[in-house]
CSV table of C-alpha atoms and ligand atoms in Angstrom, one decimal:
chain,number,residue,atom,x,y,z
T,13,UNK,CA,0.0,-29.8,15.1
T,14,UNK,CA,-0.5,-32.1,11.8
T,15,UNK,CA,1.7,-31.2,8.8
T,16,UNK,CA,0.5,-28.9,6.3
T,17,UNK,CA,1.2,-30.3,2.7
T,18,UNK,CA,1.6,-28.3,-0.3
T,19,UNK,CA,2.6,-28.7,-4.0
T,20,UNK,CA,4.7,-26.0,-5.8
T,21,UNK,CA,4.7,-26.6,-9.7
T,22,UNK,CA,7.1,-24.8,-11.9
T,23,UNK,CA,4.1,-24.8,-14.5
T,24,UNK,CA,1.5,-23.2,-12.3
T,25,UNK,CA,2.3,-19.6,-12.9
T,26,UNK,CA,-0.1,-16.8,-12.1
T,27,UNK,CA,1.6,-13.8,-13.7
T,28,UNK,CA,4.8,-11.6,-13.3
T,29,UNK,CA,4.5,-9.4,-10.2
T,30,UNK,CA,4.2,-5.9,-11.4
T,31,UNK,CA,6.9,-3.6,-9.7
T,32,UNK,CA,4.2,-1.2,-8.7
T,33,UNK,CA,2.8,-3.4,-6.1
T,34,UNK,CA,5.8,-2.3,-3.9
T,35,UNK,CA,4.3,1.0,-3.1
T,36,UNK,CA,3.2,3.2,-0.4
T,37,UNK,CA,1.0,6.2,0.4
T,38,UNK,CA,1.9,9.6,1.7
T,39,UNK,CA,-0.9,12.0,2.9
T,40,UNK,CA,-0.3,15.2,4.7
T,41,UNK,CA,-1.9,13.8,7.7
T,42,UNK,CA,-0.8,14.1,11.4
T,43,UNK,CA,2.9,13.6,11.6
T,44,UNK,CA,3.2,11.7,8.3
T,45,UNK,CA,5.1,14.4,6.5
T,46,UNK,CA,5.6,17.1,9.0
T,47,UNK,CA,8.1,15.7,11.6
T,48,UNK,CA,7.9,12.5,9.6
T,49,UNK,CA,9.7,12.8,6.4
T,50,UNK,CA,10.1,16.4,6.7
T,51,UNK,CA,11.4,18.2,9.8
T,52,UNK,CA,13.4,21.4,9.1
T,53,UNK,CA,15.7,21.8,12.0
T,54,UNK,CA,16.0,18.3,12.9
T,55,UNK,CA,19.8,17.3,13.5
T,56,UNK,CA,19.4,14.5,10.8
T,57,UNK,CA,17.5,16.7,8.3
T,58,UNK,CA,19.2,17.8,5.1
T,59,UNK,CA,19.1,21.3,3.6
T,60,UNK,CA,15.6,20.8,2.3
T,61,UNK,CA,14.4,19.6,5.6
T,62,UNK,CA,14.1,15.9,4.6
T,63,UNK,CA,14.9,13.6,7.7
T,64,UNK,CA,17.6,11.4,6.4
T,65,UNK,CA,17.2,8.9,9.3
T,66,UNK,CA,13.6,8.3,8.0
T,67,UNK,CA,15.0,8.1,4.4
T,68,UNK,CA,17.4,5.1,5.2
T,69,UNK,CA,14.3,3.2,6.3
T,70,UNK,CA,12.1,4.3,3.4
T,71,UNK,CA,14.8,3.7,0.9
T,72,UNK,CA,15.5,0.2,2.0
T,73,UNK,CA,11.9,-0.6,1.2
T,74,UNK,CA,12.8,-0.1,-2.4
T,75,UNK,CA,9.5,1.4,-3.1
T,76,UNK,CA,8.4,1.9,-6.8
T,77,UNK,CA,5.6,4.3,-6.1
T,78,UNK,CA,4.0,6.5,-3.7
T,79,UNK,CA,0.5,7.8,-3.7
T,80,UNK,CA,0.2,11.5,-2.8
T,81,UNK,CA,-1.6,13.5,-1.2
T,82,UNK,CA,-4.5,11.2,-0.5
T,83,UNK,CA,-6.5,10.1,1.0
T,84,UNK,CA,-9.5,12.1,2.7
T,85,UNK,CA,-7.1,15.1,2.4
T,86,UNK,CA,-7.9,15.2,-1.4
T,87,UNK,CA,-11.4,16.2,-1.0
T,88,UNK,CA,-10.6,19.9,-0.2
T,89,UNK,CA,-7.1,19.8,-2.0
T,90,UNK,CA,-6.0,23.1,-3.5
T,91,UNK,CA,-3.0,21.9,-5.2
T,92,UNK,CA,-1.7,25.4,-6.3
T,93,UNK,CA,-1.5,26.2,-2.5
T,94,UNK,CA,1.5,23.8,-2.3
T,95,UNK,CA,3.7,25.4,-5.0
T,96,UNK,CA,6.0,28.6,-5.2
T,97,UNK,CA,7.6,30.5,-2.6
T,98,UNK,CA,7.3,28.9,0.7
T,99,UNK,CA,6.7,32.2,2.7
T,100,UNK,CA,3.8,33.0,0.4
T,101,UNK,CA,1.9,29.6,0.8
T,102,UNK,CA,-1.4,30.0,2.5
T,103,UNK,CA,-2.2,28.2,5.9
T,104,UNK,CA,-5.4,26.5,5.2
T,105,UNK,CA,-8.0,24.9,7.6
T,106,UNK,CA,-7.9,21.1,6.6
T,107,UNK,CA,-11.1,19.6,7.4
T,108,UNK,CA,-10.6,15.9,6.8
T,109,UNK,CA,-8.2,15.6,9.7
T,110,UNK,CA,-9.0,18.9,11.5
T,111,UNK,CA,-5.6,20.4,11.2
T,112,UNK,CA,-3.9,23.5,10.1
T,113,UNK,CA,-2.1,22.6,6.7
T,114,UNK,CA,0.8,25.0,6.4
T,115,UNK,CA,1.5,23.9,2.8
T,116,UNK,CA,5.3,23.7,3.3
T,117,UNK,CA,5.8,20.4,1.7
T,118,UNK,CA,3.9,20.3,-1.7
T,119,UNK,CA,4.2,18.8,-5.2
T,120,UNK,CA,7.7,20.0,-5.9
T,121,UNK,CA,8.9,19.1,-2.3
T,122,UNK,CA,7.4,15.6,-2.7
T,123,UNK,CA,9.1,15.3,-6.2
T,124,UNK,CA,12.5,16.1,-4.7
T,125,UNK,CA,12.0,13.7,-1.8
T,126,UNK,CA,10.9,11.0,-4.1
T,127,UNK,CA,14.0,11.3,-6.1
T,128,UNK,CA,16.2,10.8,-3.1
T,129,UNK,CA,14.0,8.0,-2.1
T,130,UNK,CA,14.2,6.5,-5.6
T,131,UNK,CA,10.4,6.1,-6.2
T,132,UNK,CA,7.8,7.5,-8.6
T,133,UNK,CA,4.6,9.6,-7.6
T,134,UNK,CA,1.0,8.6,-8.1
T,135,UNK,CA,-0.8,11.7,-8.0
T,136,UNK,CA,-4.3,12.4,-6.8
T,137,UNK,CA,-6.8,15.0,-8.2
T,138,UNK,CA,-9.5,16.6,-6.1
T,139,UNK,CA,-13.0,15.7,-8.0
T,140,UNK,CA,-14.9,15.9,-4.6
T,141,UNK,CA,-15.0,19.7,-4.4
T,142,UNK,CA,-13.2,20.7,-7.6
T,143,UNK,CA,-13.8,19.5,-11.3
T,144,UNK,CA,-12.1,18.9,-14.7
T,145,UNK,CA,-10.4,22.1,-15.1
T,146,UNK,CA,-8.6,22.2,-11.9
T,147,UNK,CA,-7.3,18.7,-12.6
T,148,UNK,CA,-6.3,19.9,-15.9
T,149,UNK,CA,-4.3,22.7,-14.5
T,150,UNK,CA,-2.5,20.4,-12.0
T,151,UNK,CA,-1.6,18.0,-14.8
T,152,UNK,CA,-0.3,21.1,-17.0
T,153,UNK,CA,1.7,22.2,-14.1
T,154,UNK,CA,3.2,19.1,-13.3
T,155,UNK,CA,3.7,17.3,-16.8
T,156,UNK,CA,3.5,20.1,-19.6
T,157,UNK,CA,7.0,20.8,-20.9
T,158,UNK,CA,6.9,24.6,-21.4
T,159,UNK,CA,5.3,27.5,-23.0
T,160,UNK,CA,1.8,27.6,-21.2
T,161,UNK,CA,0.7,29.4,-18.2
T,162,UNK,CA,1.0,26.6,-15.6
T,163,UNK,CA,4.1,24.9,-17.2
T,164,UNK,CA,6.0,28.3,-17.1
T,165,UNK,CA,5.0,28.9,-13.5
T,166,UNK,CA,6.6,25.5,-12.5
T,167,UNK,CA,9.6,26.6,-14.5
T,168,UNK,CA,9.5,29.9,-12.7
T,169,UNK,CA,9.3,27.8,-9.3
T,170,UNK,CA,12.6,26.3,-10.2
T,171,UNK,CA,11.5,23.2,-11.9
T,172,UNK,CA,12.5,23.3,-15.5
T,173,UNK,CA,12.0,19.7,-16.4
T,174,UNK,CA,8.4,18.3,-16.2
T,175,UNK,CA,7.7,15.7,-13.3
T,176,UNK,CA,6.2,13.4,-15.9
T,177,UNK,CA,3.9,11.9,-13.3
T,178,UNK,CA,2.2,8.9,-15.2
T,179,UNK,CA,-0.3,7.6,-12.9
T,180,UNK,CA,-3.3,9.9,-11.6
T,181,UNK,CA,-5.8,8.9,-9.1
T,182,UNK,CA,-9.3,10.4,-9.9
T,183,UNK,CA,-10.0,11.6,-6.4
T,184,UNK,CA,-10.4,9.2,-3.3
T,185,UNK,CA,-13.2,7.2,-1.7
T,186,UNK,CA,-16.0,9.5,-2.8
T,187,UNK,CA,-18.7,6.9,-1.8
T,188,UNK,CA,-17.7,7.5,2.0
T,189,UNK,CA,-20.1,9.3,4.2
T,190,UNK,CA,-17.3,11.0,5.8
T,191,UNK,CA,-16.2,12.4,2.5
T,192,UNK,CA,-17.0,16.1,1.5
T,193,UNK,CA,-18.5,15.8,-1.9
T,194,UNK,CA,-19.8,12.3,-1.2
T,195,UNK,CA,-21.8,11.0,-4.2
T,196,UNK,CA,-23.1,8.2,-6.2
T,197,UNK,CA,-21.2,5.9,-8.6
T,198,UNK,CA,-22.9,7.2,-11.7
T,199,UNK,CA,-22.5,10.8,-10.9
T,200,UNK,CA,-18.8,10.3,-10.0
T,201,UNK,CA,-18.2,8.1,-12.9
T,202,UNK,CA,-19.1,10.6,-15.4
T,203,UNK,CA,-17.0,13.3,-13.8
T,204,UNK,CA,-14.1,10.9,-13.6
T,205,UNK,CA,-14.5,9.9,-17.2
T,206,UNK,CA,-14.4,13.5,-18.5
T,207,UNK,CA,-11.5,14.3,-16.3
T,208,UNK,CA,-9.5,11.2,-17.4
T,209,UNK,CA,-10.4,12.1,-21.1
T,210,UNK,CA,-9.1,15.8,-20.7
T,211,UNK,CA,-5.9,15.0,-18.8
T,212,UNK,CA,-5.0,12.2,-21.2
T,213,UNK,CA,-5.4,14.8,-23.9
T,214,UNK,CA,-2.6,17.0,-22.3
T,215,UNK,CA,-0.4,14.0,-21.7
T,216,UNK,CA,-0.8,10.9,-23.8
T,217,UNK,CA,1.3,8.7,-21.4
T,218,UNK,CA,-1.1,9.2,-18.5
T,219,UNK,CA,-2.9,6.2,-16.8
T,220,UNK,CA,-5.8,6.9,-14.6
T,221,UNK,CA,-7.2,5.2,-11.6
T,222,UNK,CA,-11.0,5.3,-10.8
T,223,UNK,CA,-11.8,5.5,-7.3
T,224,UNK,CA,-14.0,2.4,-6.2
T,225,UNK,CA,-15.9,2.2,-3.0
T,226,UNK,CA,-13.9,2.8,0.0
T,227,UNK,CA,-13.9,-0.6,1.7
T,228,UNK,CA,-15.5,-4.0,1.2
T,229,UNK,CA,-17.5,-3.4,4.3
T,230,UNK,CA,-19.2,-0.3,2.9
T,231,UNK,CA,-23.0,-0.8,1.9
T,232,UNK,CA,-22.1,0.8,-1.4
T,233,UNK,CA,-19.7,-2.1,-2.5
T,234,UNK,CA,-19.9,-3.3,-5.1
T,235,UNK,CA,-22.6,-1.3,-6.6
T,236,UNK,CA,-20.7,2.1,-6.5
T,237,UNK,CA,-17.8,0.3,-8.3
T,238,UNK,CA,-20.1,-1.0,-10.9
T,239,UNK,CA,-21.8,2.3,-11.5
T,240,UNK,CA,-18.7,4.3,-11.9
T,241,UNK,CA,-17.1,1.6,-14.0
T,242,UNK,CA,-20.2,1.6,-16.2
T,243,UNK,CA,-19.7,5.3,-16.9
T,244,UNK,CA,-16.0,5.3,-17.4
T,245,UNK,CA,-14.8,1.9,-18.3
T,246,UNK,CA,-13.2,2.5,-21.5
T,247,UNK,CA,-11.4,5.7,-20.5
T,248,UNK,CA,-9.5,4.7,-17.2
T,249,UNK,CA,-7.0,2.0,-16.6
T,250,UNK,CA,-7.2,0.8,-12.9
T,251,UNK,CA,-9.8,0.7,-10.2
T,252,UNK,CA,-8.7,1.9,-6.9
T,253,UNK,CA,-9.8,-0.5,-3.7
T,254,UNK,CA,-8.9,0.0,-0.1
T,255,UNK,CA,-9.0,-2.4,2.8
T,256,UNK,CA,-7.8,-2.0,6.6
T,257,UNK,CA,-8.0,-4.9,8.8
T,258,UNK,CA,-8.5,-4.2,12.4
T,259,UNK,CA,-8.6,-6.0,15.9
T,260,UNK,CA,-10.6,-3.3,17.5
T,261,UNK,CA,-12.7,-6.0,19.5
T,262,UNK,CA,-9.5,-7.9,20.6
T,263,UNK,CA,-10.7,-10.9,19.0
T,264,UNK,CA,-7.4,-12.2,17.9
T,265,UNK,CA,-8.6,-15.3,16.2
T,266,UNK,CA,-11.0,-13.5,13.9
T,267,UNK,CA,-8.3,-11.0,13.3
T,268,UNK,CA,-5.9,-13.8,12.0
T,269,UNK,CA,-8.7,-14.9,9.7
T,270,UNK,CA,-9.4,-11.8,8.1
T,271,UNK,CA,-6.8,-11.8,5.3
T,272,UNK,CA,-9.3,-14.4,3.8
T,273,UNK,CA,-11.6,-11.6,3.4
T,274,UNK,CA,-8.8,-9.7,1.4
T,275,UNK,CA,-9.0,-12.6,-1.0
T,276,UNK,CA,-12.4,-12.7,-1.4
T,277,UNK,CA,-12.6,-9.0,-1.9
T,278,UNK,CA,-10.0,-8.9,-4.6
T,279,UNK,CA,-11.9,-11.7,-6.3
T,280,UNK,CA,-15.2,-9.9,-6.0
T,281,UNK,CA,-13.4,-6.7,-7.5
T,282,UNK,CA,-12.3,-8.6,-10.5
T,283,UNK,CA,-15.7,-10.0,-10.9
T,284,UNK,CA,-17.1,-6.4,-11.0
T,285,UNK,CA,-14.6,-5.1,-13.5
T,286,UNK,CA,-15.2,-8.1,-15.8
T,287,UNK,CA,-18.7,-7.8,-15.7
T,288,UNK,CA,-18.7,-4.0,-16.9
T,289,UNK,CA,-16.1,-5.2,-19.5
T,290,UNK,CA,-18.3,-7.7,-20.8
T,291,UNK,CA,-21.3,-5.4,-20.7
T,292,UNK,CA,-19.5,-3.0,-22.9
T,293,UNK,CA,-18.1,-5.5,-25.2
T,294,UNK,CA,-14.8,-3.9,-24.3
T,295,UNK,CA,-11.3,-5.4,-25.1
T,296,UNK,CA,-9.5,-3.3,-22.5
T,297,UNK,CA,-8.6,-4.9,-19.3
T,298,UNK,CA,-8.9,-2.6,-16.1
T,299,UNK,CA,-6.5,-3.8,-13.4
T,300,UNK,CA,-6.8,-3.1,-9.6
T,301,UNK,CA,-4.9,-0.6,-7.8
T,302,UNK,CA,-4.8,-1.6,-4.1
T,303,UNK,CA,-3.7,1.8,-3.3
T,304,UNK,CA,-4.5,1.9,0.6
T,305,UNK,CA,-4.1,-1.4,2.6
T,306,UNK,CA,-2.7,-2.0,6.1
T,307,UNK,CA,-4.0,-3.1,9.6
T,308,UNK,CA,-5.5,-0.3,11.5
T,309,UNK,CA,-6.8,-0.3,15.2
T,310,UNK,CA,-7.8,3.2,15.8
T,311,UNK,CA,-10.0,3.1,12.6
T,312,UNK,CA,-13.1,5.0,13.5
T,313,UNK,CA,-11.8,6.2,16.8
T,314,UNK,CA,-12.9,9.7,17.7
T,315,UNK,CA,-9.5,10.4,19.3
T,316,UNK,CA,-8.3,11.5,15.8
T,317,UNK,CA,-10.2,15.0,16.6
T,318,UNK,CA,-8.5,15.5,19.9
T,319,UNK,CA,-6.0,17.9,18.2
T,320,UNK,CA,-8.2,20.1,16.3
T,321,UNK,CA,-6.4,22.8,14.3
T,322,UNK,CA,-2.9,21.9,15.2
T,323,UNK,CA,-0.2,21.2,12.6
T,324,UNK,CA,1.8,17.8,12.9
T,325,UNK,CA,-0.5,16.3,15.7
T,326,UNK,CA,0.1,12.7,16.6
T,327,UNK,CA,-3.0,11.4,14.8
T,328,UNK,CA,-3.6,7.7,14.0
T,329,UNK,CA,-0.2,6.6,15.6
T,330,UNK,CA,-1.1,2.8,16.1
T,331,UNK,CA,1.7,0.8,17.8
T,332,UNK,CA,2.2,-2.4,15.6
T,333,UNK,CA,3.1,-5.7,17.0
T,334,UNK,CA,4.3,-9.2,15.9
T,335,UNK,CA,0.8,-10.1,15.5
T,336,UNK,CA,0.1,-7.3,13.0
T,337,UNK,CA,3.3,-8.3,11.2
T,338,UNK,CA,1.8,-11.7,10.4
T,339,UNK,CA,-1.4,-10.1,9.4
T,340,UNK,CA,0.0,-7.6,7.0
T,341,UNK,CA,2.1,-10.5,5.7
T,342,UNK,CA,-1.0,-12.4,4.8
T,343,UNK,CA,-2.3,-9.3,2.9
T,344,UNK,CA,0.8,-9.4,0.9
T,345,UNK,CA,0.5,-13.0,0.1
T,346,UNK,CA,-3.3,-12.3,-1.2
T,347,UNK,CA,-1.7,-9.7,-3.5
T,348,UNK,CA,0.8,-12.1,-4.8
T,349,UNK,CA,-1.9,-14.7,-5.3
T,350,UNK,CA,-3.8,-12.2,-7.5
T,351,UNK,CA,-1.1,-10.4,-9.2
T,352,UNK,CA,-2.5,-11.2,-12.6
T,353,UNK,CA,-5.0,-8.3,-11.7
T,354,UNK,CA,-3.5,-6.4,-8.7
T,355,UNK,CA,-0.9,-4.0,-10.5
T,356,UNK,CA,-0.7,-1.3,-8.1
T,357,UNK,CA,-0.4,-1.7,-4.3
T,358,UNK,CA,0.2,0.9,-1.5
T,359,UNK,CA,0.8,0.2,1.9
T,360,UNK,CA,-1.0,2.9,3.8
T,361,UNK,CA,0.8,5.0,5.1
T,362,UNK,CA,4.6,5.6,5.0
T,363,UNK,CA,5.5,7.2,8.2
T,364,UNK,CA,3.8,7.7,11.7
T,365,UNK,CA,0.2,7.7,10.7
T,366,UNK,CA,-1.1,3.8,10.6
T,367,UNK,CA,2.5,3.4,9.8
T,368,UNK,CA,5.4,0.8,10.5
T,369,UNK,CA,8.0,3.8,10.6
T,370,UNK,CA,7.6,5.9,13.6
T,371,UNK,CA,9.5,9.1,14.5
T,372,UNK,CA,9.8,11.3,17.6
T,373,UNK,CA,9.7,15.0,16.8
T,374,UNK,CA,13.2,16.1,17.3
T,375,UNK,CA,14.3,12.6,18.1
T,376,UNK,CA,14.9,9.3,16.8
T,377,UNK,CA,13.3,6.8,14.4
T,378,UNK,CA,12.5,3.2,14.9
T,379,UNK,CA,10.3,0.6,13.1
T,380,UNK,CA,7.6,-1.9,14.3
T,381,UNK,CA,7.7,-5.5,13.4
T,382,UNK,CA,5.5,-5.3,10.3
T,383,UNK,CA,8.1,-3.2,8.7
T,384,UNK,CA,10.1,-6.3,8.3
T,385,UNK,CA,7.3,-8.3,6.5
T,386,UNK,CA,7.2,-5.3,4.2
T,387,UNK,CA,10.9,-5.2,3.8
T,388,UNK,CA,11.2,-9.0,3.0
T,389,UNK,CA,8.1,-8.9,0.6
T,390,UNK,CA,9.8,-6.1,-1.2
T,391,UNK,CA,13.1,-7.8,-1.4
T,392,UNK,CA,12.2,-11.3,-2.3
T,393,UNK,CA,8.6,-11.0,-4.1
T,394,UNK,CA,10.1,-9.8,-7.3
T,395,UNK,CA,9.6,-12.3,-10.2
T,396,UNK,CA,6.6,-14.5,-11.2
T,397,UNK,CA,4.0,-15.6,-8.7
T,398,UNK,CA,3.3,-19.3,-8.5
T,399,UNK,CA,-0.2,-20.7,-7.5
T,400,UNK,CA,0.6,-23.1,-4.5
T,401,UNK,CA,-1.7,-25.9,-4.1
T,402,UNK,CA,-2.5,-26.6,-0.6
T,403,UNK,CA,-3.4,-30.3,-0.2
T,404,UNK,CA,-3.9,-30.2,3.6
T,405,UNK,CA,-3.4,-27.8,6.4
T,406,UNK,CA,-4.7,-28.0,10.1
T,407,UNK,CA,-7.5,-25.5,10.6
T,408,UNK,CA,-9.4,-23.5,13.1
T,409,UNK,CA,-12.7,-21.9,13.7
T,410,UNK,CA,-13.1,-18.3,15.2
T,411,UNK,CA,-16.1,-16.4,16.3
T,412,UNK,CA,-16.9,-15.3,12.7
T,413,UNK,CA,-14.8,-17.8,10.6
T,414,UNK,CA,-14.8,-21.4,9.9
T,415,UNK,CA,-12.0,-23.6,8.6
T,416,UNK,CA,-9.5,-21.2,8.7
T,417,UNK,CA,-6.0,-22.8,7.7
T,418,UNK,CA,-3.2,-22.3,9.9
T,419,UNK,CA,-0.9,-22.1,6.9
T,420,UNK,CA,-1.0,-19.1,4.4
T,421,UNK,CA,1.6,-19.3,1.5
T,422,UNK,CA,2.8,-17.9,-1.9
T,423,UNK,CA,5.8,-18.4,-3.9
T,424,UNK,CA,7.7,-16.3,-6.6
T,425,UNK,CA,10.2,-17.6,-9.2
T,426,UNK,CA,12.7,-15.3,-9.6
T,427,UNK,CA,14.0,-14.3,-13.2
T,428,UNK,CA,17.4,-15.8,-12.3
T,429,UNK,CA,15.7,-19.1,-11.3
T,430,UNK,CA,15.6,-18.9,-7.4
T,431,UNK,CA,12.5,-19.9,-5.7
T,432,UNK,CA,11.2,-17.8,-2.8
T,433,UNK,CA,8.5,-19.2,-0.6
T,434,UNK,CA,6.6,-17.0,1.8
T,435,UNK,CA,4.6,-18.8,4.5
T,436,UNK,CA,2.6,-17.7,7.7
T,437,UNK,CA,1.7,-19.7,10.6
T,438,UNK,CA,-1.5,-18.3,12.1
T,439,UNK,CA,-1.3,-20.4,15.1
T,440,UNK,CA,-1.0,-18.3,18.5
T,441,UNK,CA,0.4,-21.4,20.5
T,442,UNK,CA,2.0,-24.1,18.1
T,443,UNK,CA,4.6,-24.6,15.7
T,444,UNK,CA,3.3,-25.8,12.2
T,445,UNK,CA,5.3,-28.6,10.4
T,446,UNK,CA,5.2,-27.8,6.5
T,447,UNK,CA,6.0,-30.1,3.7
T,448,UNK,CA,6.3,-29.0,0.1
T,449,UNK,CA,6.5,-31.2,-2.8
T,450,UNK,CA,8.5,-29.5,-5.5
T,451,UNK,CA,7.7,-30.1,-9.1
T,452,UNK,CA,9.7,-29.1,-12.1
T,453,UNK,CA,12.4,-27.5,-9.9
T,454,UNK,CA,15.7,-29.3,-10.3
T,455,UNK,CA,18.7,-29.1,-7.9
T,456,UNK,CA,17.4,-26.5,-5.5
T,457,UNK,CA,19.1,-25.9,-2.1
T,458,UNK,CA,17.8,-23.8,0.8
T,459,UNK,CA,19.9,-20.6,0.6
T,460,UNK,CA,18.1,-19.0,3.7
T,461,UNK,CA,15.1,-19.5,5.8
T,462,UNK,CA,14.4,-16.2,7.4
T,463,UNK,CA,11.9,-16.2,10.2
T,464,UNK,CA,10.1,-13.2,11.9
T,465,UNK,CA,8.9,-14.5,15.4
T,466,UNK,CA,8.5,-13.4,18.8
T,467,UNK,CA,7.7,-14.9,22.2
T,468,UNK,CA,4.4,-12.8,22.6
T,469,UNK,CA,1.9,-11.7,19.9
T,470,UNK,CA,1.9,-8.3,21.4
T,471,UNK,CA,5.7,-7.8,21.2
T,472,UNK,CA,7.0,-4.8,19.5
T,473,UNK,CA,9.9,-2.3,19.0
T,474,UNK,CA,10.3,0.9,20.8
T,475,UNK,CA,12.8,3.9,20.5
T,476,UNK,CA,14.7,2.7,23.5
T,477,UNK,CA,14.5,-1.0,22.3
T,478,UNK,CA,14.4,-0.9,18.6
T,479,UNK,CA,15.5,-4.5,18.0
T,480,UNK,CA,13.3,-6.4,20.2
T,481,UNK,CA,11.4,-8.0,17.3
T,482,UNK,CA,13.6,-8.5,14.0
T,483,UNK,CA,13.9,-11.3,11.5
T,484,UNK,CA,16.6,-13.9,11.9
T,485,UNK,CA,18.0,-16.6,9.4
T,486,UNK,CA,17.7,-19.7,11.9
T,487,UNK,CA,14.9,-21.3,10.3
T,488,UNK,CA,15.4,-25.1,9.7
T,489,UNK,CA,13.9,-25.5,6.2
T,490,UNK,CA,15.6,-28.4,4.2
T,491,UNK,CA,15.2,-30.2,1.0
T,492,UNK,CA,15.5,-34.0,0.6
T,493,UNK,CA,14.4,-36.0,-2.5
T,494,UNK,CA,12.5,-33.0,-4.0
T,495,UNK,CA,10.6,-32.4,-0.8
T,496,UNK,CA,11.0,-29.3,1.2
T,497,UNK,CA,10.4,-29.6,5.0
T,498,UNK,CA,10.4,-26.9,7.5
T,499,UNK,CA,9.0,-25.9,10.9
T,500,UNK,CA,7.1,-22.6,11.1
T,501,UNK,CA,7.0,-21.4,14.7
T,502,UNK,CA,3.9,-20.2,16.3
T,503,UNK,CA,2.7,-16.7,14.9
T,504,UNK,CA,5.4,-16.5,12.5
T,505,UNK,CA,6.2,-15.0,9.1
T,506,UNK,CA,8.8,-17.1,7.1
T,507,UNK,CA,10.7,-16.6,3.8
T,508,UNK,CA,12.3,-19.8,2.4
T,509,UNK,CA,14.6,-18.8,-0.4
T,510,UNK,CA,15.9,-21.7,-2.6
T,511,UNK,CA,18.5,-21.4,-5.3
T,512,UNK,CA,20.1,-23.6,-7.7
T,513,UNK,CA,22.9,-25.9,-6.3
T,514,UNK,CA,25.4,-24.3,-8.7
T,515,UNK,CA,24.7,-20.9,-7.4
L,73,AHR,O1,-5.1,6.5,5.4
L,73,AHR,C1,-6.3,7.2,6.3
L,73,AHR,C2,-7.4,7.3,5.5
L,73,AHR,O2,-8.0,6.2,5.4
L,73,AHR,C3,-7.2,7.9,4.2
L,73,AHR,O3,-7.1,9.4,4.2
L,73,AHR,C4,-8.5,7.6,3.5
L,73,AHR,O4,-8.6,7.5,2.0
L,73,AHR,C5,-8.9,6.3,4.1
L,73,AHR,O5,-10.2,6.3,4.6
């Protein structure tokens, strides 16, 4: 394989990375919450029923924000079912996931869990089958201090202090034909605008997230987004977009190329937002909330309805591999290269369902290889993103993509001056030599070259063999005369950490 050549210049800064891009998504779906985050009676659960063994893994991710509760779940969500005395909470038919929702883990439980986890909550209101008033009630319950019906009820439920949730999603994926309450961009945009106005009048600190179309592959993208923004532009703060990459057809080269679509999708979304901005002569900058993204192989499978009307059924429990770790890693790189506009990002979801953290009910917890890409991203992508100039990279063609570079790369300058380089090698067979010319960086030395690699693309971890695929620090990156050279093993995800010689 020929050498990939890159320039990293201290002056080519994109933007500071918003801490809210280190987020996730928690939906009462399958075993995400029940027997995931929450399993009363489990030997590792605390007095609240929170699994402390799962918390160890979620805490390590240092998540800033978790979106809750959905998701498709939101379209028939009755938030008030999930508060108050647990014994009195109704069991409901939950149609999005064809389950019975026992409402034992609601808003206040998630607030308690989030405190332990050290993360904030981004709430979602149901505008699919409910309206402005119910959204206002929910905001009053969660954020109003005291002296009103809903705030006093929260206090009566044992929560004297308001939760002060700042970020509110105005429903979810409402252009999707699977969504109860599916509608058009204009109709939704009007309702979202009025809801946003109303809840911001209750709490002036609130920032709202308009739902965009549910995927770049939807026929409604980007017209739905345009129409909704056209109605609501000056009243909302973010546009929500979602994307899942899958290898359903087993076309692995295509799958490895797909993060290029993520790049294009983010650019198209910015174009739509800014078109509406120009049309409205607005001075406001609406940013992107990429609040659901991941890889997902059971996407669209009817197997998700095999457990009708159960609670905590094993829904959407994909097994993730080294291959998925590299693909997810490249989605992170797309976020870093667009961090001037992507200000919130949530890996979907946090536990069990399309997740990299897996539990056994009554048993152990383990993590799949993509957990480590996520962990390394969260640990080392804090700072200011740099625009890497890729001068040369060997390339390949797949069935549906041409000129796919084997190299994918992004870089971060830390506030303390360190430089962290994230690089993926898409090749399934060959190692990739990398040469980076460093401009404007003096006296840097390689502190660590972390590599996530494995013998086979399909390698993974199990409860019995949880450490089969784990990152190591035996990468060979080296700096000589302002040039960094490294070998990126086949199908690998790499973090090269450079620090000042003096450090
Ligand atoms: O994350 C699973 C589902 O994917 C979410 O509920 C929905 O928003 C998306 O379609």
